[in-house]
Coordinates of C-alpha atoms and ligand atoms in Angstrom, one line a residue:
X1194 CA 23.7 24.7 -13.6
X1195 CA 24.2 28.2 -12.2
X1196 CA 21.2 29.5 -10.7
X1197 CA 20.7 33.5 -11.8
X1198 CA 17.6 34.4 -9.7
X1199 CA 17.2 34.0 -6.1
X1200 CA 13.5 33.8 -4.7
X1201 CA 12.3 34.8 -1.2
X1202 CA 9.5 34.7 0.7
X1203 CA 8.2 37.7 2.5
X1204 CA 5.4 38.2 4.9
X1205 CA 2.7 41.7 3.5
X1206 CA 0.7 41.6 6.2
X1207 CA -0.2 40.7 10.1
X1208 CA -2.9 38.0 10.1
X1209 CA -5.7 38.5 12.8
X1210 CA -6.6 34.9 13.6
X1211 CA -5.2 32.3 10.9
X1212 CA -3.1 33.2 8.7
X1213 CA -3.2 32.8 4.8
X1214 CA -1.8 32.7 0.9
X1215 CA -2.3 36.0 1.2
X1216 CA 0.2 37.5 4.1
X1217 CA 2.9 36.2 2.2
X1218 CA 4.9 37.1 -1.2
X1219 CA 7.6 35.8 -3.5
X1220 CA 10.1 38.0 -4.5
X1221 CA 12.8 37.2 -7.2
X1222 CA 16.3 39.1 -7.0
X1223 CA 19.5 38.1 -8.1
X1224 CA 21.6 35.4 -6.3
X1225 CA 24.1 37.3 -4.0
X1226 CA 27.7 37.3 -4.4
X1227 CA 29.8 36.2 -1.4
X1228 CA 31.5 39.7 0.5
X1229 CA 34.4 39.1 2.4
X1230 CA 34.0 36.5 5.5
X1231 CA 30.5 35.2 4.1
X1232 CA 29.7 32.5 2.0
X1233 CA 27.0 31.8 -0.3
X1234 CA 24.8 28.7 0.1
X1235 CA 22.3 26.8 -1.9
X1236 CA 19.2 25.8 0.2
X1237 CA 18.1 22.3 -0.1
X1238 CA 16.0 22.0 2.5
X1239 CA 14.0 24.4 4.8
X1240 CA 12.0 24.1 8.2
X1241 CA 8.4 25.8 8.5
X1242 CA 7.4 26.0 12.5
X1243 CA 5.0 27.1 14.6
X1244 CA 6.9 29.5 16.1
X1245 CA 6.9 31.2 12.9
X1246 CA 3.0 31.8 13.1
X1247 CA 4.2 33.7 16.9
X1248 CA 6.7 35.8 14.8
X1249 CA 4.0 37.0 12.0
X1250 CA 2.4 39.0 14.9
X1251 CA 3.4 42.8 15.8
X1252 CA 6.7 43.0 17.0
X1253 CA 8.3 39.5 15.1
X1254 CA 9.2 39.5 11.6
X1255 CA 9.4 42.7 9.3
X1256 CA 7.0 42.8 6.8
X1257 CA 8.8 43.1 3.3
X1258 CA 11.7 41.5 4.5
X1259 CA 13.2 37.9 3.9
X1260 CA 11.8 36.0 6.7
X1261 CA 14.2 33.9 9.2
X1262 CA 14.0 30.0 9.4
X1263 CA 15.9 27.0 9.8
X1264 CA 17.5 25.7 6.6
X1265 CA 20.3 23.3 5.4
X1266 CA 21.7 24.0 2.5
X1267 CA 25.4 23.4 -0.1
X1268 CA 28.2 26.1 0.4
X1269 CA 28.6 27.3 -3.4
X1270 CA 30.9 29.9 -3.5
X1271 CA 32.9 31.3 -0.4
X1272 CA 34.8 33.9 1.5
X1273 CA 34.6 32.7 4.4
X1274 CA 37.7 30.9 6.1
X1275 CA 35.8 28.3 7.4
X1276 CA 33.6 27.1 4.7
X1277 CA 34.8 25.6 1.1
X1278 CA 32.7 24.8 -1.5
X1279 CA 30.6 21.4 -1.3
X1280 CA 30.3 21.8 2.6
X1281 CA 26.9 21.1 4.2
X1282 CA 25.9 23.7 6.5
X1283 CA 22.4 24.7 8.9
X1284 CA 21.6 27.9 9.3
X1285 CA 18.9 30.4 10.3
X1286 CA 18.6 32.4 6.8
X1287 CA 15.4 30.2 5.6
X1288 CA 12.5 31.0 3.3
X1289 CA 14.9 31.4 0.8
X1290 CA 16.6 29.8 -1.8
X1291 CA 20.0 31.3 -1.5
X1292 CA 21.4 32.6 1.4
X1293 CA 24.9 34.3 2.7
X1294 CA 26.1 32.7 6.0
X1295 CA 29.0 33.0 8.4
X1296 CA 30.1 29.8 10.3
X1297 CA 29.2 30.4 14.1
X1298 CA 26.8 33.4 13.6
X1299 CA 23.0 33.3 13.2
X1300 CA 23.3 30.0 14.4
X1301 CA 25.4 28.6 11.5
X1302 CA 27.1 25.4 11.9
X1303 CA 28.4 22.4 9.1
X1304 CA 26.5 19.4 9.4
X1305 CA 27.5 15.5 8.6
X1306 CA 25.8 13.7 6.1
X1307 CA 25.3 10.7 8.2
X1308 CA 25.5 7.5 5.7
X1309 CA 21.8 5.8 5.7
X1310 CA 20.4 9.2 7.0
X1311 CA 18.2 11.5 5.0
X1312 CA 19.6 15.0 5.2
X1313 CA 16.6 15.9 6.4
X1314 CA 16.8 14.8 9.6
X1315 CA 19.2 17.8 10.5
X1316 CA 15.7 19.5 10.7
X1317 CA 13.7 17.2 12.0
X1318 CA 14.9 14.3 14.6
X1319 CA 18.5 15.7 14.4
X1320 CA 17.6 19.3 14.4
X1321 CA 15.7 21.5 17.0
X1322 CA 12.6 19.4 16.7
X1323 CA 14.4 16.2 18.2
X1324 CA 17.1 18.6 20.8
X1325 CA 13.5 19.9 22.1
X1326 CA 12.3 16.3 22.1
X1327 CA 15.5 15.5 23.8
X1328 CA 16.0 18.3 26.5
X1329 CA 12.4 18.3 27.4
X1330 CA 12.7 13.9 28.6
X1331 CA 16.5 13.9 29.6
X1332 CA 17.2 17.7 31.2
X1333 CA 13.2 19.4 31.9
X1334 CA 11.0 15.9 32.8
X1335 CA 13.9 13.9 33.8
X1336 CA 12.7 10.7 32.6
X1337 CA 13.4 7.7 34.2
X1338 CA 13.2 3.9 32.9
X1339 CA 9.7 3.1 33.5
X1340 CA 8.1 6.3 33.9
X1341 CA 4.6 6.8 31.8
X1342 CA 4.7 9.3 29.4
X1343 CA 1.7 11.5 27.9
X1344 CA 2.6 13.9 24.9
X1345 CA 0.1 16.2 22.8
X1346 CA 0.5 17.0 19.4
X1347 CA 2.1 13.5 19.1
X1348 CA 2.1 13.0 15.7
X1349 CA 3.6 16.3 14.9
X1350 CA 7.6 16.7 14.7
X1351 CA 8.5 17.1 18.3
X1352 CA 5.6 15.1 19.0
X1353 CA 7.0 12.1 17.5
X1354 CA 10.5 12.8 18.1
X1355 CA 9.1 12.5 22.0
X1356 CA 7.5 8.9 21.2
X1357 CA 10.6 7.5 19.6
X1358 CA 13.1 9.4 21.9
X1359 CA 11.0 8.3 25.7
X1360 CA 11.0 4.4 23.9
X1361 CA 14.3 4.5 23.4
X1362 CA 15.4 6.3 27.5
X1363 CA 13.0 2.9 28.7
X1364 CA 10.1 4.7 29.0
X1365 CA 7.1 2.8 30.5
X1366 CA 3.5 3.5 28.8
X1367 CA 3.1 6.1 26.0
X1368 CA 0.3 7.9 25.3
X1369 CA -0.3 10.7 22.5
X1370 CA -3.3 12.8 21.8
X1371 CA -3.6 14.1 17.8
X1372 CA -6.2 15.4 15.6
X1373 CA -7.4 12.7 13.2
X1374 CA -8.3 8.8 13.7
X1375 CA -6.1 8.3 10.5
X1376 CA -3.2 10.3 12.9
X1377 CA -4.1 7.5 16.1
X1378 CA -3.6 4.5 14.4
X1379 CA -0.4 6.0 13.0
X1380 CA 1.0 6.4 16.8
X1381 CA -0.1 3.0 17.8
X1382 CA 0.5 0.5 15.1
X1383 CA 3.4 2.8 13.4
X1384 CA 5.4 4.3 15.9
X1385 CA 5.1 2.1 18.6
X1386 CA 2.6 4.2 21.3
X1387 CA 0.9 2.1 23.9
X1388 CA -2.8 4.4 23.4
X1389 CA -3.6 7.7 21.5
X1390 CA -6.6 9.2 21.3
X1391 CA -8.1 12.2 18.9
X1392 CA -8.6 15.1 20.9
X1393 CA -11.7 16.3 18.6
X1394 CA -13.8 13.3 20.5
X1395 CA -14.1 14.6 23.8
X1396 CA -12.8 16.6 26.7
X1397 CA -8.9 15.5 27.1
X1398 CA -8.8 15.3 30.7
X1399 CA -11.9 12.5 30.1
X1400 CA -9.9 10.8 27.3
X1401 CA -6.7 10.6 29.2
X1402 CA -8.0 9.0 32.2
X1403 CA -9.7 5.9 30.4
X1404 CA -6.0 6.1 28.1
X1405 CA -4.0 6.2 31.0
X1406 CA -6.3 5.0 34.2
X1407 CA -3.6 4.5 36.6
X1408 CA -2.2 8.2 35.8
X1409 CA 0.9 9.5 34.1
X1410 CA 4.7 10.4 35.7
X1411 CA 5.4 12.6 32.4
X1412 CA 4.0 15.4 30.2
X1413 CA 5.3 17.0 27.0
X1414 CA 3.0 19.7 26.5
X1415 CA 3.0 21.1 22.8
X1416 CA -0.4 22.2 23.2
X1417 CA -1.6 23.9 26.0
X1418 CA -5.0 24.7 27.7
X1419 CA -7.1 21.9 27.8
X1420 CA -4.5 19.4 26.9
X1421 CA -2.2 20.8 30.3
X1422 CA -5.4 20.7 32.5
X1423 CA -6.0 17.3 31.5
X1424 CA -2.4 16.0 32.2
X1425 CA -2.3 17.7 35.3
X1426 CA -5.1 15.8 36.2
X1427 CA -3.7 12.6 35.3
X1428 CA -0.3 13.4 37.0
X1429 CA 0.9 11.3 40.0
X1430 CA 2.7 12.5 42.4
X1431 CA 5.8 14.0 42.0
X1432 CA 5.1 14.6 38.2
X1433 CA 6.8 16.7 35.7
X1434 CA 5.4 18.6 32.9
X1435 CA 8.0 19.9 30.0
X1436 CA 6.4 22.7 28.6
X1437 CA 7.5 23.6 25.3
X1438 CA 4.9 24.8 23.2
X1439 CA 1.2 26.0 23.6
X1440 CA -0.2 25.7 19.5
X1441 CA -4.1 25.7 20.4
X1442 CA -3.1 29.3 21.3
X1443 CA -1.3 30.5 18.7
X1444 CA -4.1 31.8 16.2
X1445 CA -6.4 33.1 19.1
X1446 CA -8.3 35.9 18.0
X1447 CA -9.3 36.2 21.5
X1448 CA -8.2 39.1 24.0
X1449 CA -8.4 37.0 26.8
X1450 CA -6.1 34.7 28.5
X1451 CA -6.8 31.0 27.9
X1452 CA -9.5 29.2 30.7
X1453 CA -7.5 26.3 30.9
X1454 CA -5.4 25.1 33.1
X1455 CA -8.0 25.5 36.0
X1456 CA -6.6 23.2 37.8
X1457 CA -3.0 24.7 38.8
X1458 CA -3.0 24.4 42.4
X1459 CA -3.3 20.4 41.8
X1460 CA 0.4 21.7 41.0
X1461 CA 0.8 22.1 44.9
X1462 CA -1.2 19.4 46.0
X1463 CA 0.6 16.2 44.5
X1464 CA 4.3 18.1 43.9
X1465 CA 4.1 18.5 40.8
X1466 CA 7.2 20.5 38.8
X1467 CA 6.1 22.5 35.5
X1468 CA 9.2 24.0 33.4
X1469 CA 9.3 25.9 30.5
X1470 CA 11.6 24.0 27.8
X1471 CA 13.2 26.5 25.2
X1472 CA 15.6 24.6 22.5
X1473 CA 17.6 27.3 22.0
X1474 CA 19.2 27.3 25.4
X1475 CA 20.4 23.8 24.7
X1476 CA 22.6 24.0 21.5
X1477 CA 25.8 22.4 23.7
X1478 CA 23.8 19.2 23.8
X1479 CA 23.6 19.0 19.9
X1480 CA 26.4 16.6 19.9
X1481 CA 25.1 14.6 22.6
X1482 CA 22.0 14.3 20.7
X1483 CA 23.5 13.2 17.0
X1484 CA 26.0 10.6 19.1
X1485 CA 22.6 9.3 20.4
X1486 CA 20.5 9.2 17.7
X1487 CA 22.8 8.4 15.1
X1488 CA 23.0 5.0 15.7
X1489 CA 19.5 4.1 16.3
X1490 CA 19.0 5.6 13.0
X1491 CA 21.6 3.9 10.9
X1492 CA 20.7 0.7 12.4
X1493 CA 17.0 1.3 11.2
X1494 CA 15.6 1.1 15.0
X1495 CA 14.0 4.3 14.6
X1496 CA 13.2 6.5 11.4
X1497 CA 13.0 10.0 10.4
X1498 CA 9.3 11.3 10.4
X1499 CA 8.5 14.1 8.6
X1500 CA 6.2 15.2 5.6
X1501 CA 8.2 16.9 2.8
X1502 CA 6.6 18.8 0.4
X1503 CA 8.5 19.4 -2.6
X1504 CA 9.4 22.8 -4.4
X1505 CA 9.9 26.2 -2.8
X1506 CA 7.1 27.9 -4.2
X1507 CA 5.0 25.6 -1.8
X1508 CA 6.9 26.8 1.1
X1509 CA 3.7 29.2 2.3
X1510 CA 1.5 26.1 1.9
X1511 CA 3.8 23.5 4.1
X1512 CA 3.2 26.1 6.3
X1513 CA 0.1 26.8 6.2
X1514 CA -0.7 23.0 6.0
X1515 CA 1.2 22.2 8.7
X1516 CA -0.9 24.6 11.3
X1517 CA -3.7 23.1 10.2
X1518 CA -2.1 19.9 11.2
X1519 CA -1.9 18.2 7.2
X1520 CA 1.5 16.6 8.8
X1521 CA 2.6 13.8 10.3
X1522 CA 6.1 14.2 12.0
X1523 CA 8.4 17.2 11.1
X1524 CA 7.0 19.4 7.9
X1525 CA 9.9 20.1 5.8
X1526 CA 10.0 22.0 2.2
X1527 CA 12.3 20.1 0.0
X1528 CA 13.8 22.7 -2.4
X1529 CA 16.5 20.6 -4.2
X1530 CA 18.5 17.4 -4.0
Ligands
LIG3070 P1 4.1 19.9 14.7 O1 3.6 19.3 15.9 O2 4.8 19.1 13.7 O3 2.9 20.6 13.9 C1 1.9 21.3 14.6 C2 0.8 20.4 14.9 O4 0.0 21.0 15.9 C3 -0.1 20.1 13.8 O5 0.4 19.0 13.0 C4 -1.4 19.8 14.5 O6 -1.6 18.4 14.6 C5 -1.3 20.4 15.9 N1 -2.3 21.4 16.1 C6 -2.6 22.5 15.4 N2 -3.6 23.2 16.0 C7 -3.9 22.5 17.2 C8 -4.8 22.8 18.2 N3 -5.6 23.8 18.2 N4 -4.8 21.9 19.2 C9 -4.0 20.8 19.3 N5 -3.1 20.6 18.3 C10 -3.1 21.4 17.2 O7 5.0 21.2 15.1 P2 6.3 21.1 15.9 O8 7.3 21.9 15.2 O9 6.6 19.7 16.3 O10 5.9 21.9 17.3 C11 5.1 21.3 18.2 C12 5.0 22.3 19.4 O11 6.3 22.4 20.0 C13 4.5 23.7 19.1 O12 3.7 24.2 20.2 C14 5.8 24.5 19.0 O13 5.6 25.8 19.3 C15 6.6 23.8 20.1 N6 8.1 23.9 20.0 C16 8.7 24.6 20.9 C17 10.1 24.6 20.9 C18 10.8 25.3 22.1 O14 12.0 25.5 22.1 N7 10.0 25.6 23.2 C19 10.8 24.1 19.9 C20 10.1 23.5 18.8 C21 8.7 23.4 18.9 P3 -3.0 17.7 14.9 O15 -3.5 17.2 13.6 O16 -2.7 16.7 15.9 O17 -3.9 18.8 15.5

């Protein structure tokens, strides 16, 4: 059935503190017609990120203005060389229904639908959640067969991706912090952590220790403050911390810098090495990362995790929902099949 209306969402207004229903707006206009070298693409699934609560602030996204995110989606109609009807494609044009898309720009590529893997998983394990997941063990941490591992947010997308990713690089003990008993017992019995612990029950660095009492060689850091004092802590010499993400900050209403880490010059006195991790300076290890994954994936060693909420107009919820931490794995809005 030809679709006449296109809907997208829009952000009204900057939120001071967490955001809500009410900075965002959908707006119907008509589907667009391909111009020449774009095609026109029928989203089936989009990504809602945390990094998308960064760009709701002053100087990210334009208010009134479709909002950026990463989608996959069906080429429809096209004018561009490179795309034909019926191909699969990522691209950057989310929180939409329909968008126009040229292969190689705004990060548009065509995607494999790998037999015995959801689609989804080109924005979850496949996507930028599992690359960061990826980048942050193999390039940032360098991890080694053997090393322990400590991730926050473990239960989250990248968080999991991490657990499943470290198993499979020979990783020694794992160890996840996450925000719910219901969210611990997932790492352990489901996904194959060796301790987890709920981050609401007491200081982290007091936690980790009895989690991990003869320390840590690795740290994904999604989280930030406490969470990176703690591991620091629990670092052995010659450590590494990846960090890639810092979400206990992100709805600060506070002027002031985060107390924690107070601990940095423990940094200096085991050798420690802290490095940022950003995904999008990685895209040329996409391939590395599907001939890896794949696999594992099709041979049911590892799964897909990700919460997928179904219909568009619950696209502001999913994201809402997931900053509030209502997912386990990577939150994905499932728009159609
Ligand atoms: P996610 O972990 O799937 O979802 C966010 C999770 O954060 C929630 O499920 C919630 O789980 C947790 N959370 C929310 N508030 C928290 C708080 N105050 N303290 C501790 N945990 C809190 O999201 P994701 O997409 O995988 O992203 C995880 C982190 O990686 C984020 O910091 C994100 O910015 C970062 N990231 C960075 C890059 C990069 O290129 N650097 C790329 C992708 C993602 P709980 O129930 O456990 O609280």
């Amino acid at each position: 059935m030809t679709q006449t209306a296109a809907l997208t969402v829009q952000q009204t207004a900057r939120p001071h503190g967490f955001p809500t229903a009410a900075h965002f707006a959908f707006m119907e206009s008509p589907v667009p017609v391909p111009t020449e070298g774009t095609a026109l693409v029928e989203n089936l699934y989009l990504s809602v990120d945390p990094y998308h609560r960064e760009l709701m602030d002053e100087g990210g996204w334009d208010l009134d203005t479709p909002l950026e995110g990463r989608a996959i989606g069906r080429v429809t109609a096209s004018r561009d060389p490179g795309l034909r009807e019926g191909d699969l494609v990522f691209h950057r044009e989310g929180w939409r229904t329909h968008a126009l898309v040229t292969l190689g720009t705004q990060g548009t590529r065509k995607i494999t639908a790998y037999e015995g893997v959801p689609l989804s998983a080109h924005l979850s394990i496949l996507g930028g959640t599992g690359l960061t997941a990826y980048v942050a063990l193999t390039r940032t941490a360098g991890l080694k067969p053997g090393d322990d591992l400590f991730v926050s947010a473990a239960a989250g997308g990248v968080g999991t991706a991490t657990g499943r990713i470290a198993r499979l690089l020979g990783a020694g003990r794992i160890i996840g912090s996450a925000g719910s008993p219901a969210k611990v017992e997932h790492l352990t019995r489901n996904l194959g952590f060796d301790a987890a612990f709920d981050y609401h029950d007491g200081p982290v660095a007091g936690q980790l220790a009895l989690a991990a009492p003869d320390g840590i060689d690795v740290y994904v850091d999604n989280v930030g403050g406490d969470h990176l004092e703690g591991a620091i802590s629990a670092l052995r010499d010659h450590g590494r911390i990846a960090w890639v993400g810092a979400i206990s900050q992100y709805n600060s209403t506070s002027a002031q810098p985060p107390a924690a880490p107070r601990n940095l010059f423990e940094i200096v006195d085991k050798s420690l090495r802290l490095e940022g991790v950003l995904v999008r300076n990685y895209t040329d290890v996409q391939g590395e990362l599907e001939d890896f994954l794949v696999p594992h994936l099709q041979s049911g060693q590892i799964a897909p995790d990700e919460t997928v909420v179904e219909g568009f107009e619950r696209t502001v919820d999913a994201f809402l929902g997931m900053l509030r931490g209502e997912n386990t794995g990577k939150m994905v809005v499932r728009i159609a099949d």
